[in-house]
mmCIF file of C-alpha atoms in Angstrom:
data_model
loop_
_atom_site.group_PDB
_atom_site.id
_atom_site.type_symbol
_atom_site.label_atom_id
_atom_site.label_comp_id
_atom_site.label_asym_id
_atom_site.label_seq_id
_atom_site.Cartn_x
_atom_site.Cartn_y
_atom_site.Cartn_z
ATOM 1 C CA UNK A 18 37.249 63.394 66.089
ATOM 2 C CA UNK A 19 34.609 65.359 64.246
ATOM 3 C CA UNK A 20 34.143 62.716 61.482
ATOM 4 C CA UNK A 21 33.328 60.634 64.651
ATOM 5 C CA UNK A 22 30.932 63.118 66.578
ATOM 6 C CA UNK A 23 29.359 63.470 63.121
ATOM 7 C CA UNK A 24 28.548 60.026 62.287
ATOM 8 C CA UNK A 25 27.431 59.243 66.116
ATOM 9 C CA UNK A 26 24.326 61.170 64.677
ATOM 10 C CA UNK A 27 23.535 60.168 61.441
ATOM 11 C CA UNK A 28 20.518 58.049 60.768
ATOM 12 C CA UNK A 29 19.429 55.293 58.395
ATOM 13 C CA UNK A 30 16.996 58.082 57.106
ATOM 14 C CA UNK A 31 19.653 60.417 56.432
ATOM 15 C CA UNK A 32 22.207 57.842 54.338
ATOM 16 C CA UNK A 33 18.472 56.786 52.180
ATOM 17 C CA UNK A 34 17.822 60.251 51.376
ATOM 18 C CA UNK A 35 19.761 61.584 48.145
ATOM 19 C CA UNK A 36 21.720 64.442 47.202
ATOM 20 C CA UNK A 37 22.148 66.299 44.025
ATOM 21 C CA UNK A 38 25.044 67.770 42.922
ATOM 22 C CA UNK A 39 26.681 68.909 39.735
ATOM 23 C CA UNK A 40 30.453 67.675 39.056
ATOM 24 C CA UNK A 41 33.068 69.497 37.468
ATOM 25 C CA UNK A 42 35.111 66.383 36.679
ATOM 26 C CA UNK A 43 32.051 64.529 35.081
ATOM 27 C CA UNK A 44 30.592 67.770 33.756
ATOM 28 C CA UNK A 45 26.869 66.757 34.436
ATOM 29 C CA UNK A 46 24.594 66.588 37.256
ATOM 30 C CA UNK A 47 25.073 63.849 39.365
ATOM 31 C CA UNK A 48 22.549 62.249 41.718
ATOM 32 C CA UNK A 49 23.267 59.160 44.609
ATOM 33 C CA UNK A 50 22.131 58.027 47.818
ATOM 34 C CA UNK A 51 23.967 59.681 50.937
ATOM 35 C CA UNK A 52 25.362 56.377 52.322
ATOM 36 C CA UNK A 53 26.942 55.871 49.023
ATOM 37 C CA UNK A 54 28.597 58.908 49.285
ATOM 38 C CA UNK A 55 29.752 58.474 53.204
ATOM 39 C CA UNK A 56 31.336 55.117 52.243
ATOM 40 C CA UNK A 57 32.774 56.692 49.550
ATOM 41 C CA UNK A 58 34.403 59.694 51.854
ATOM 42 C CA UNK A 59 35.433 56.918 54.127
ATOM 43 C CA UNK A 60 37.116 55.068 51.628
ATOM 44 C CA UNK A 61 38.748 58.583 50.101
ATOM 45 C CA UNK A 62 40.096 59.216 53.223
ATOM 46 C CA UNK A 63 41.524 55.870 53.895
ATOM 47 C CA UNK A 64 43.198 56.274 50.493
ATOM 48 C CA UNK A 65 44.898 59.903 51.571
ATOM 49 C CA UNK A 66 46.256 58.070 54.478
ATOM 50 C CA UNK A 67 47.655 55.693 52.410
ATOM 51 C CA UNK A 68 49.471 58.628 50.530
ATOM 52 C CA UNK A 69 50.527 60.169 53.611
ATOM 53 C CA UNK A 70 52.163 57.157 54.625
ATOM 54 C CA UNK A 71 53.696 56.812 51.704
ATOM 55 C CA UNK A 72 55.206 60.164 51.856
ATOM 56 C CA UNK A 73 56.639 59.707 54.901
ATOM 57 C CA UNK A 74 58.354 56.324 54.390
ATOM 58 C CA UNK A 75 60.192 57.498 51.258
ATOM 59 C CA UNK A 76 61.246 61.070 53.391
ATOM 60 C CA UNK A 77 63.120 58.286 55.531
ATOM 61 C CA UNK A 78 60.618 58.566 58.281
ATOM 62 C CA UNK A 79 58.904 55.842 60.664
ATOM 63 C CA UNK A 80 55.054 56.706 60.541
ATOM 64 C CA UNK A 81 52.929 55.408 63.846
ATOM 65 C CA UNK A 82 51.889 51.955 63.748
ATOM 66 C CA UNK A 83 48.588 51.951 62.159
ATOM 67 C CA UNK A 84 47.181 48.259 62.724
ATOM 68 C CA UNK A 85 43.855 49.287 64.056
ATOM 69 C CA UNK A 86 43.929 45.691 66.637
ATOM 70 C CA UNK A 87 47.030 47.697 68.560
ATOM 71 C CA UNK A 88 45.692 51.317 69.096
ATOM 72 C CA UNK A 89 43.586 51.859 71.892
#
């Protein structure tokens, strides 16, 4: 729910504006828009999800259904 409450509030403004950072992995200073970067969180998190899943499945478990058209 707080991913949700957050992004109620961000504006267009916000996700043009850019942010600096520097990256351990890439070892250099790294600059990008912020909307690049929340699609890319989205997508991150969509892909530990995945894992989770994943996890769960092979433990012998039945995750939730997670077809977005059934949940309310």
């Amino acid at each position: 729910h707080l991913i949700l409450e957050w992004s109620l509030d961000v504006s267009q403004d916000f996700l043009d504006e850019e942010l600096s950072w520097y990256s351990g992995s890439q070892e250099r200073d790294i600059t990008a828009a912020r909307g690049k970067l929340v699609v890319h969180m989205f997508n991150h998190q969509t892909h530990h999800r995945g894992q989770v899943h994943a996890m769960i499945t092979a433990a012998g478990g039945l995750p939730d259904d997670t077809d977005l058209f059934i949940l309310n």
